Amino acid sequence: MGDLSGKFDVEKLISYSDDLVAVLKEKRDINNLTHCLEHCEVLGSSCNTESDDVLTLLRGYEKKLDECKQKTEKAKFEISADDELELLQKELEREIEKERLLMQELRFINKEVNNLEGQRISVEEQRQHIKKLEQEELRFQRKLSMYASVANVIPNLDDHSKVSGYVVDRDKQRVEVFEFDPSEMNAFDTCQSIWKLINLR
């Protein structure tokens, strides 16, 4: 066991353990992110449907507007159609106002669709980040498993105020608890003490 002292860095092991705890805590956000993504997709689909409906209505109004313009042009050449021309002009003005309102609504819907697309991209990036964290967590677990298998030491990740854990003696089927206070020992002395525990096995 003495020959392995140059191949293991206990401080890195402790740092990996701390990172593992942080990653495990972040996993609680996966359900929220998934729910948010589903909500964004449903809302985006709804906005797209509304946008298509508005575009259909807008095309219908544009068609009516063209018809009104044609009628207005025709009425201009008929002397006896002054009253009808005035009515058509008012109808044309109403249709133009409707078109303006529809364009305003369409711009608002497009803005909402763009916002939802931005949220979808953000959620997808977070999902990729979580996937990366899960892969790192698996790698850390494998490293901790290897360290525990080689050194027979299992760190205690619950209390960050001290360096503690368990030394497992499989042959004697015994578990020994160890604990070091960082305020009383520097990192080197703590590391040496842990190696002494390992070398005694």
JSON list of C-alpha atoms in Angstrom, two decimals:
[
{"chain": "A", "resi": 1, "resn": "MET", "atom": "CA", "xyz": [0.00, 0.00, 0.00]},
{"chain": "A", "resi": 2, "resn": "GLY", "atom": "CA", "xyz": [2.94, 2.34, 0.64]},
{"chain": "A", "resi": 3, "resn": "ASP", "atom": "CA", "xyz": [3.85, 2.36, -3.08]},
{"chain": "A", "resi": 4, "resn": "LEU", "atom": "CA", "xyz": [0.44, 3.81, -3.98]},
{"chain": "A", "resi": 5, "resn": "SER", "atom": "CA", "xyz": [0.91, 7.00, -1.92]},
{"chain": "A", "resi": 6, "resn": "GLY", "atom": "CA", "xyz": [2.21, 8.94, -4.95]},
{"chain": "A", "resi": 7, "resn": "LYS", "atom": "CA", "xyz": [-0.69, 7.91, -7.21]},
{"chain": "A", "resi": 8, "resn": "PHE", "atom": "CA", "xyz": [-3.65, 9.19, -5.20]},
{"chain": "A", "resi": 9, "resn": "ASP", "atom": "CA", "xyz": [-4.51, 12.79, -4.37]},
{"chain": "A", "resi": 10, "resn": "VAL", "atom": "CA", "xyz": [-6.88, 12.82, -1.37]},
{"chain": "A", "resi": 11, "resn": "GLU", "atom": "CA", "xyz": [-7.61, 16.53, -1.78]},
{"chain": "A", "resi": 12, "resn": "LYS", "atom": "CA", "xyz": [-8.84, 15.88, -5.30]},
{"chain": "A", "resi": 13, "resn": "LEU", "atom": "CA", "xyz": [-10.91, 12.99, -3.98]},
{"chain": "A", "resi": 14, "resn": "ILE", "atom": "CA", "xyz": [-12.52, 15.29, -1.42]},
{"chain": "A", "resi": 15, "resn": "SER", "atom": "CA", "xyz": [-13.07, 17.96, -4.10]},
{"chain": "A", "resi": 16, "resn": "TYR", "atom": "CA", "xyz": [-14.71, 15.38, -6.37]},
{"chain": "A", "resi": 17, "resn": "SER", "atom": "CA", "xyz": [-16.91, 14.31, -3.48]},
{"chain": "A", "resi": 18, "resn": "ASP", "atom": "CA", "xyz": [-18.02, 17.91, -2.88]},
{"chain": "A", "resi": 19, "resn": "ASP", "atom": "CA", "xyz": [-18.79, 18.34, -6.58]},
{"chain": "A", "resi": 20, "resn": "LEU", "atom": "CA", "xyz": [-20.78, 15.11, -6.49]},
{"chain": "A", "resi": 21, "resn": "VAL", "atom": "CA", "xyz": [-22.93, 16.41, -3.66]},
{"chain": "A", "resi": 22, "resn": "ALA", "atom": "CA", "xyz": [-23.59, 19.63, -5.59]},
{"chain": "A", "resi": 23, "resn": "VAL", "atom": "CA", "xyz": [-24.56, 17.67, -8.69]},
{"chain": "A", "resi": 24, "resn": "LEU", "atom": "CA", "xyz": [-26.88, 15.41, -6.72]},
{"chain": "A", "resi": 25, "resn": "LYS", "atom": "CA", "xyz": [-28.65, 18.45, -5.33]},
{"chain": "A", "resi": 26, "resn": "GLU", "atom": "CA", "xyz": [-29.13, 19.93, -8.81]},
{"chain": "A", "resi": 27, "resn": "LYS", "atom": "CA", "xyz": [-30.90, 16.80, -10.02]},
{"chain": "A", "resi": 28, "resn": "ARG", "atom": "CA", "xyz": [-34.02, 17.99, -8.21]},
{"chain": "A", "resi": 29, "resn": "ASP", "atom": "CA", "xyz": [-34.48, 20.61, -10.96]},
{"chain": "A", "resi": 30, "resn": "ILE", "atom": "CA", "xyz": [-34.83, 18.04, -13.77]},
{"chain": "A", "resi": 31, "resn": "ASN", "atom": "CA", "xyz": [-38.58, 17.58, -13.28]},
{"chain": "A", "resi": 32, "resn": "ASN", "atom": "CA", "xyz": [-39.14, 21.34, -13.22]},
{"chain": "A", "resi": 33, "resn": "LEU", "atom": "CA", "xyz": [-37.13, 21.85, -16.39]},
{"chain": "A", "resi": 34, "resn": "THR", "atom": "CA", "xyz": [-38.94, 18.99, -18.16]},
{"chain": "A", "resi": 35, "resn": "HIS", "atom": "CA", "xyz": [-42.31, 20.42, -17.12]},
{"chain": "A", "resi": 36, "resn": "CYS", "atom": "CA", "xyz": [-41.25, 23.89, -18.32]},
{"chain": "A", "resi": 37, "resn": "LEU", "atom": "CA", "xyz": [-40.16, 22.47, -21.69]},
{"chain": "A", "resi": 38, "resn": "GLU", "atom": "CA", "xyz": [-43.46, 20.62, -22.14]},
{"chain": "A", "resi": 39, "resn": "HIS", "atom": "CA", "xyz": [-45.37, 23.78, -21.24]},
{"chain": "A", "resi": 40, "resn": "CYS", "atom": "CA", "xyz": [-43.30, 25.82, -23.73]},
{"chain": "A", "resi": 41, "resn": "GLU", "atom": "CA", "xyz": [-43.94, 23.29, -26.50]},
{"chain": "A", "resi": 42, "resn": "VAL", "atom": "CA", "xyz": [-47.72, 23.27, -25.86]},
{"chain": "A", "resi": 43, "resn": "LEU", "atom": "CA", "xyz": [-47.83, 27.07, -25.67]},
{"chain": "A", "resi": 44, "resn": "GLY", "atom": "CA", "xyz": [-45.71, 27.39, -28.83]},
{"chain": "A", "resi": 45, "resn": "SER", "atom": "CA", "xyz": [-48.05, 25.03, -30.70]},
{"chain": "A", "resi": 46, "resn": "SER", "atom": "CA", "xyz": [-51.07, 27.03, -29.51]},
{"chain": "A", "resi": 47, "resn": "CYS", "atom": "CA", "xyz": [-49.49, 30.32, -30.62]},
{"chain": "A", "resi": 48, "resn": "ASN", "atom": "CA", "xyz": [-48.64, 28.86, -34.03]},
{"chain": "A", "resi": 49, "resn": "THR", "atom": "CA", "xyz": [-52.26, 27.73, -34.46]},
{"chain": "A", "resi": 50, "resn": "GLU", "atom": "CA", "xyz": [-53.55, 31.18, -33.49]},
{"chain": "A", "resi": 51, "resn": "SER", "atom": "CA", "xyz": [-51.06, 32.80, -35.85]},
{"chain": "A", "resi": 52, "resn": "ASP", "atom": "CA", "xyz": [-52.28, 30.61, -38.73]},
{"chain": "A", "resi": 53, "resn": "ASP", "atom": "CA", "xyz": [-55.91, 31.51, -37.93]},
{"chain": "A", "resi": 54, "resn": "VAL", "atom": "CA", "xyz": [-55.09, 35.21, -37.88]},
{"chain": "A", "resi": 55, "resn": "LEU", "atom": "CA", "xyz": [-53.24, 34.93, -41.20]},
{"chain": "A", "resi": 56, "resn": "THR", "atom": "CA", "xyz": [-56.28, 33.19, -42.72]},
{"chain": "A", "resi": 57, "resn": "LEU", "atom": "CA", "xyz": [-58.58, 35.97, -41.47]},
{"chain": "A", "resi": 58, "resn": "LEU", "atom": "CA", "xyz": [-56.14, 38.59, -42.73]},
{"chain": "A", "resi": 59, "resn": "ARG", "atom": "CA", "xyz": [-56.12, 37.06, -46.21]},
{"chain": "A", "resi": 60, "resn": "GLY", "atom": "CA", "xyz": [-59.94, 37.06, -46.16]},
{"chain": "A", "resi": 61, "resn": "TYR", "atom": "CA", "xyz": [-60.01, 40.72, -45.18]},
{"chain": "A", "resi": 62, "resn": "GLU", "atom": "CA", "xyz": [-57.43, 41.56, -47.82]},
{"chain": "A", "resi": 63, "resn": "LYS", "atom": "CA", "xyz": [-59.66, 39.86, -50.39]},
{"chain": "A", "resi": 64, "resn": "LYS", "atom": "CA", "xyz": [-62.66, 41.84, -49.19]},
{"chain": "A", "resi": 65, "resn": "LEU", "atom": "CA", "xyz": [-60.55, 44.99, -49.24]},
{"chain": "A", "resi": 66, "resn": "ASP", "atom": "CA", "xyz": [-59.62, 44.35, -52.86]},
{"chain": "A", "resi": 67, "resn": "GLU", "atom": "CA", "xyz": [-63.28, 43.81, -53.70]},
{"chain": "A", "resi": 68, "resn": "CYS", "atom": "CA", "xyz": [-64.18, 47.07, -51.97]},
{"chain": "A", "resi": 69, "resn": "LYS", "atom": "CA", "xyz": [-61.47, 48.90, -53.90]},
{"chain": "A", "resi": 70, "resn": "GLN", "atom": "CA", "xyz": [-62.78, 47.47, -57.17]},
{"chain": "A", "resi": 71, "resn": "LYS", "atom": "CA", "xyz": [-66.30, 48.53, -56.27]},
{"chain": "A", "resi": 72, "resn": "THR", "atom": "CA", "xyz": [-65.06, 51.98, -55.33]},
{"chain": "A", "resi": 73, "resn": "GLU", "atom": "CA", "xyz": [-63.25, 52.38, -58.64]},
{"chain": "A", "resi": 74, "resn": "LYS", "atom": "CA", "xyz": [-66.33, 51.25, -60.49]},
{"chain": "A", "resi": 75, "resn": "ALA", "atom": "CA", "xyz": [-68.56, 53.62, -58.51]},
{"chain": "A", "resi": 76, "resn": "LYS", "atom": "CA", "xyz": [-66.36, 56.60, -59.36]},
{"chain": "A", "resi": 77, "resn": "PHE", "atom": "CA", "xyz": [-67.38, 56.27, -63.02]},
{"chain": "A", "resi": 78, "resn": "GLU", "atom": "CA", "xyz": [-71.10, 56.14, -62.24]},
{"chain": "A", "resi": 79, "resn": "ILE", "atom": "CA", "xyz": [-72.70, 59.53, -61.65]},
{"chain": "A", "resi": 80, "resn": "SER", "atom": "CA", "xyz": [-75.84, 58.05, -60.11]},
{"chain": "A", "resi": 81, "resn": "ALA", "atom": "CA", "xyz": [-73.87, 56.05, -57.50]},
{"chain": "A", "resi": 82, "resn": "ASP", "atom": "CA", "xyz": [-72.66, 58.90, -55.22]},
{"chain": "A", "resi": 83, "resn": "ASP", "atom": "CA", "xyz": [-74.41, 57.49, -52.13]},
{"chain": "A", "resi": 84, "resn": "GLU", "atom": "CA", "xyz": [-73.11, 53.98, -52.79]},
{"chain": "A", "resi": 85, "resn": "LEU", "atom": "CA", "xyz": [-69.64, 55.40, -53.27]},
{"chain": "A", "resi": 86, "resn": "GLU", "atom": "CA", "xyz": [-69.80, 57.04, -49.86]},
{"chain": "A", "resi": 87, "resn": "LEU", "atom": "CA", "xyz": [-70.96, 53.78, -48.28]},
{"chain": "A", "resi": 88, "resn": "LEU", "atom": "CA", "xyz": [-68.20, 51.89, -50.01]},
{"chain": "A", "resi": 89, "resn": "GLN", "atom": "CA", "xyz": [-65.65, 54.43, -48.84]},
{"chain": "A", "resi": 90, "resn": "LYS", "atom": "CA", "xyz": [-66.80, 53.98, -45.24]},
{"chain": "A", "resi": 91, "resn": "GLU", "atom": "CA", "xyz": [-66.71, 50.21, -45.64]},
{"chain": "A", "resi": 92, "resn": "LEU", "atom": "CA", "xyz": [-63.23, 50.51, -47.07]},
{"chain": "A", "resi": 93, "resn": "GLU", "atom": "CA", "xyz": [-62.12, 52.56, -44.06]},
{"chain": "A", "resi": 94, "resn": "ARG", "atom": "CA", "xyz": [-63.60, 49.97, -41.71]},
{"chain": "A", "resi": 95, "resn": "GLU", "atom": "CA", "xyz": [-61.80, 47.17, -43.52]},
{"chain": "A", "resi": 96, "resn": "ILE", "atom": "CA", "xyz": [-58.53, 49.10, -43.41]},
{"chain": "A", "resi": 97, "resn": "GLU", "atom": "CA", "xyz": [-58.94, 49.57, -39.65]},
{"chain": "A", "resi": 98, "resn": "LYS", "atom": "CA", "xyz": [-59.67, 45.86, -39.23]},
{"chain": "A", "resi": 99, "resn": "GLU", "atom": "CA", "xyz": [-56.55, 45.04, -41.24]},
{"chain": "A", "resi": 100, "resn": "ARG", "atom": "CA", "xyz": [-54.49, 47.39, -39.05]},
{"chain": "A", "resi": 101, "resn": "LEU", "atom": "CA", "xyz": [-55.79, 45.71, -35.87]},
{"chain": "A", "resi": 102, "resn": "LEU", "atom": "CA", "xyz": [-55.13, 42.25, -37.30]},
{"chain": "A", "resi": 103, "resn": "MET", "atom": "CA", "xyz": [-51.58, 43.23, -38.24]},
{"chain": "A", "resi": 104, "resn": "GLN", "atom": "CA", "xyz": [-51.03, 44.55, -34.73]},
{"chain": "A", "resi": 105, "resn": "GLU", "atom": "CA", "xyz": [-52.33, 41.26, -33.26]},
{"chain": "A", "resi": 106, "resn": "LEU", "atom": "CA", "xyz": [-50.16, 39.28, -35.67]},
{"chain": "A", "resi": 107, "resn": "ARG", "atom": "CA", "xyz": [-47.07, 41.22, -34.57]},
{"chain": "A", "resi": 108, "resn": "PHE", "atom": "CA", "xyz": [-47.91, 40.48, -30.93]},
{"chain": "A", "resi": 109, "resn": "ILE", "atom": "CA", "xyz": [-48.36, 36.75, -31.66]},
{"chain": "A", "resi": 110, "resn": "ASN", "atom": "CA", "xyz": [-45.07, 36.64, -33.57]},
{"chain": "A", "resi": 111, "resn": "LYS", "atom": "CA", "xyz": [-43.35, 38.28, -30.61]},
{"chain": "A", "resi": 112, "resn": "GLU", "atom": "CA", "xyz": [-44.83, 35.67, -28.26]},
{"chain": "A", "resi": 113, "resn": "VAL", "atom": "CA", "xyz": [-43.74, 32.86, -30.60]},
{"chain": "A", "resi": 114, "resn": "ASN", "atom": "CA", "xyz": [-40.20, 34.29, -30.67]},
{"chain": "A", "resi": 115, "resn": "ASN", "atom": "CA", "xyz": [-40.16, 34.52, -26.86]},
{"chain": "A", "resi": 116, "resn": "LEU", "atom": "CA", "xyz": [-41.33, 30.91, -26.58]},
{"chain": "A", "resi": 117, "resn": "GLU", "atom": "CA", "xyz": [-38.66, 29.81, -29.03]},
{"chain": "A", "resi": 118, "resn": "GLY", "atom": "CA", "xyz": [-36.05, 31.55, -26.89]},
{"chain": "A", "resi": 119, "resn": "GLN", "atom": "CA", "xyz": [-37.40, 29.78, -23.79]},
{"chain": "A", "resi": 120, "resn": "ARG", "atom": "CA", "xyz": [-37.36, 26.44, -25.62]},
{"chain": "A", "resi": 121, "resn": "ILE", "atom": "CA", "xyz": [-33.72, 26.96, -26.60]},
{"chain": "A", "resi": 122, "resn": "SER", "atom": "CA", "xyz": [-32.86, 27.95, -23.02]},
{"chain": "A", "resi": 123, "resn": "VAL", "atom": "CA", "xyz": [-34.61, 24.85, -21.63]},
{"chain": "A", "resi": 124, "resn": "GLU", "atom": "CA", "xyz": [-32.85, 22.65, -24.19]},
{"chain": "A", "resi": 125, "resn": "GLU", "atom": "CA", "xyz": [-29.49, 24.13, -23.17]},
{"chain": "A", "resi": 126, "resn": "GLN", "atom": "CA", "xyz": [-30.31, 23.45, -19.52]},
{"chain": "A", "resi": 127, "resn": "ARG", "atom": "CA", "xyz": [-31.31, 19.89, -20.41]},
{"chain": "A", "resi": 128, "resn": "GLN", "atom": "CA", "xyz": [-27.97, 19.40, -22.17]},
{"chain": "A", "resi": 129, "resn": "HIS", "atom": "CA", "xyz": [-26.21, 20.88, -19.13]},
{"chain": "A", "resi": 130, "resn": "ILE", "atom": "CA", "xyz": [-28.05, 18.48, -16.82]},
{"chain": "A", "resi": 131, "resn": "LYS", "atom": "CA", "xyz": [-27.16, 15.58, -19.10]},
{"chain": "A", "resi": 132, "resn": "LYS", "atom": "CA", "xyz": [-23.52, 16.63, -18.92]},
{"chain": "A", "resi": 133, "resn": "LEU", "atom": "CA", "xyz": [-23.75, 16.89, -15.12]},
{"chain": "A", "resi": 134, "resn": "GLU", "atom": "CA", "xyz": [-25.27, 13.40, -14.97]},
{"chain": "A", "resi": 135, "resn": "GLN", "atom": "CA", "xyz": [-22.38, 12.06, -17.02]},
{"chain": "A", "resi": 136, "resn": "GLU", "atom": "CA", "xyz": [-19.90, 13.82, -14.71]},
{"chain": "A", "resi": 137, "resn": "GLU", "atom": "CA", "xyz": [-21.77, 12.42, -11.71]},
{"chain": "A", "resi": 138, "resn": "LEU", "atom": "CA", "xyz": [-21.46, 8.89, -13.11]},
{"chain": "A", "resi": 139, "resn": "ARG", "atom": "CA", "xyz": [-17.75, 9.45, -13.69]},
{"chain": "A", "resi": 140, "resn": "PHE", "atom": "CA", "xyz": [-17.33, 10.74, -10.10]},
{"chain": "A", "resi": 141, "resn": "GLN", "atom": "CA", "xyz": [-19.25, 7.75, -8.75]},
{"chain": "A", "resi": 142, "resn": "ARG", "atom": "CA", "xyz": [-16.95, 5.40, -10.61]},
{"chain": "A", "resi": 143, "resn": "LYS", "atom": "CA", "xyz": [-13.91, 7.25, -9.28]},
{"chain": "A", "resi": 144, "resn": "LEU", "atom": "CA", "xyz": [-15.23, 7.10, -5.73]},
{"chain": "A", "resi": 145, "resn": "SER", "atom": "CA", "xyz": [-15.98, 3.41, -6.17]},
{"chain": "A", "resi": 146, "resn": "MET", "atom": "CA", "xyz": [-12.44, 2.84, -7.42]},
{"chain": "A", "resi": 147, "resn": "TYR", "atom": "CA", "xyz": [-10.94, 4.80, -4.51]},
{"chain": "A", "resi": 148, "resn": "ALA", "atom": "CA", "xyz": [-13.09, 2.91, -2.04]},
{"chain": "A", "resi": 149, "resn": "SER", "atom": "CA", "xyz": [-12.12, -0.40, -3.64]},
{"chain": "A", "resi": 150, "resn": "VAL", "atom": "CA", "xyz": [-8.39, 0.38, -3.70]},
{"chain": "A", "resi": 151, "resn": "ALA", "atom": "CA", "xyz": [-7.98, 2.30, -0.43]},
{"chain": "A", "resi": 152, "resn": "ASN", "atom": "CA", "xyz": [-10.93, 0.79, 1.53]},
{"chain": "A", "resi": 153, "resn": "VAL", "atom": "CA", "xyz": [-11.97, 4.35, 2.42]},
{"chain": "A", "resi": 154, "resn": "ILE", "atom": "CA", "xyz": [-15.49, 5.74, 2.00]},
{"chain": "A", "resi": 155, "resn": "PRO", "atom": "CA", "xyz": [-15.73, 9.52, 2.51]},
{"chain": "A", "resi": 156, "resn": "ASN", "atom": "CA", "xyz": [-18.62, 11.11, 4.40]},
{"chain": "A", "resi": 157, "resn": "LEU", "atom": "CA", "xyz": [-20.07, 13.76, 2.07]},
{"chain": "A", "resi": 158, "resn": "ASP", "atom": "CA", "xyz": [-22.81, 14.99, 4.41]},
{"chain": "A", "resi": 159, "resn": "ASP", "atom": "CA", "xyz": [-20.69, 17.23, 6.64]},
{"chain": "A", "resi": 160, "resn": "HIS", "atom": "CA", "xyz": [-18.38, 19.70, 4.87]},
{"chain": "A", "resi": 161, "resn": "SER", "atom": "CA", "xyz": [-17.11, 21.24, 8.11]},
{"chain": "A", "resi": 162, "resn": "LYS", "atom": "CA", "xyz": [-14.75, 18.33, 8.71]},
{"chain": "A", "resi": 163, "resn": "VAL", "atom": "CA", "xyz": [-12.93, 15.54, 6.91]},
{"chain": "A", "resi": 164, "resn": "SER", "atom": "CA", "xyz": [-14.59, 12.29, 7.90]},
{"chain": "A", "resi": 165, "resn": "GLY", "atom": "CA", "xyz": [-15.55, 8.92, 6.58]},
{"chain": "A", "resi": 166, "resn": "TYR", "atom": "CA", "xyz": [-15.16, 5.20, 7.10]},
{"chain": "A", "resi": 167, "resn": "VAL", "atom": "CA", "xyz": [-12.28, 2.77, 6.75]},
{"chain": "A", "resi": 168, "resn": "VAL", "atom": "CA", "xyz": [-13.61, -0.65, 5.76]},
{"chain": "A", "resi": 169, "resn": "ASP", "atom": "CA", "xyz": [-11.74, -3.84, 6.63]},
{"chain": "A", "resi": 170, "resn": "ARG", "atom": "CA", "xyz": [-13.40, -6.53, 4.51]},
{"chain": "A", "resi": 171, "resn": "ASP", "atom": "CA", "xyz": [-11.27, -9.35, 5.87]},
{"chain": "A", "resi": 172, "resn": "LYS", "atom": "CA", "xyz": [-12.24, -8.64, 9.48]},
{"chain": "A", "resi": 173, "resn": "GLN", "atom": "CA", "xyz": [-15.70, -7.42, 8.48]},
{"chain": "A", "resi": 174, "resn": "ARG", "atom": "CA", "xyz": [-15.14, -4.24, 10.45]},
{"chain": "A", "resi": 175, "resn": "VAL", "atom": "CA", "xyz": [-15.88, -0.54, 9.76]},
{"chain": "A", "resi": 176, "resn": "GLU", "atom": "CA", "xyz": [-13.90, 2.16, 11.53]},
{"chain": "A", "resi": 177, "resn": "VAL", "atom": "CA", "xyz": [-15.03, 5.80, 11.57]},
{"chain": "A", "resi": 178, "resn": "PHE", "atom": "CA", "xyz": [-12.42, 8.53, 11.14]},
{"chain": "A", "resi": 179, "resn": "GLU", "atom": "CA", "xyz": [-12.79, 12.28, 11.57]},
{"chain": "A", "resi": 180, "resn": "PHE", "atom": "CA", "xyz": [-10.35, 15.20, 11.29]},
{"chain": "A", "resi": 181, "resn": "ASP", "atom": "CA", "xyz": [-11.04, 18.85, 12.10]},
{"chain": "A", "resi": 182, "resn": "PRO", "atom": "CA", "xyz": [-9.53, 21.13, 9.39]},
{"chain": "A", "resi": 183, "resn": "SER", "atom": "CA", "xyz": [-9.23, 23.94, 11.96]},
{"chain": "A", "resi": 184, "resn": "GLU", "atom": "CA", "xyz": [-6.83, 21.83, 14.04]},
{"chain": "A", "resi": 185, "resn": "MET", "atom": "CA", "xyz": [-4.83, 20.22, 11.21]},
{"chain": "A", "resi": 186, "resn": "ASN", "atom": "CA", "xyz": [-3.49, 21.48, 7.91]},
{"chain": "A", "resi": 187, "resn": "ALA", "atom": "CA", "xyz": [-4.25, 19.66, 4.65]},
{"chain": "A", "resi": 188, "resn": "PHE", "atom": "CA", "xyz": [-0.90, 17.84, 4.60]},
{"chain": "A", "resi": 189, "resn": "ASP", "atom": "CA", "xyz": [-1.28, 16.45, 8.14]},
{"chain": "A", "resi": 190, "resn": "THR", "atom": "CA", "xyz": [-4.86, 15.41, 7.38]},
{"chain": "A", "resi": 191, "resn": "CYS", "atom": "CA", "xyz": [-3.70, 13.62, 4.25]},
{"chain": "A", "resi": 192, "resn": "GLN", "atom": "CA", "xyz": [-0.90, 11.87, 6.12]},
{"chain": "A", "resi": 193, "resn": "SER", "atom": "CA", "xyz": [-3.31, 10.75, 8.85]},
{"chain": "A", "resi": 194, "resn": "ILE", "atom": "CA", "xyz": [-5.67, 9.25, 6.27]},
{"chain": "A", "resi": 195, "resn": "TRP", "atom": "CA", "xyz": [-2.79, 7.42, 4.58]},
{"chain": "A", "resi": 196, "resn": "LYS", "atom": "CA", "xyz": [-1.73, 6.00, 7.93]},
{"chain": "A", "resi": 197, "resn": "LEU", "atom": "CA", "xyz": [-5.26, 4.64, 8.41]},
{"chain": "A", "resi": 198, "resn": "ILE", "atom": "CA", "xyz": [-5.15, 3.09, 4.95]},
{"chain": "A", "resi": 199, "resn": "ASN", "atom": "CA", "xyz": [-1.68, 1.57, 5.42]},
{"chain": "A", "resi": 200, "resn": "LEU", "atom": "CA", "xyz": [-2.76, -0.06, 8.65]},
{"chain": "A", "resi": 201, "resn": "ARG", "atom": "CA", "xyz": [-5.23, -2.21, 6.74]}
]
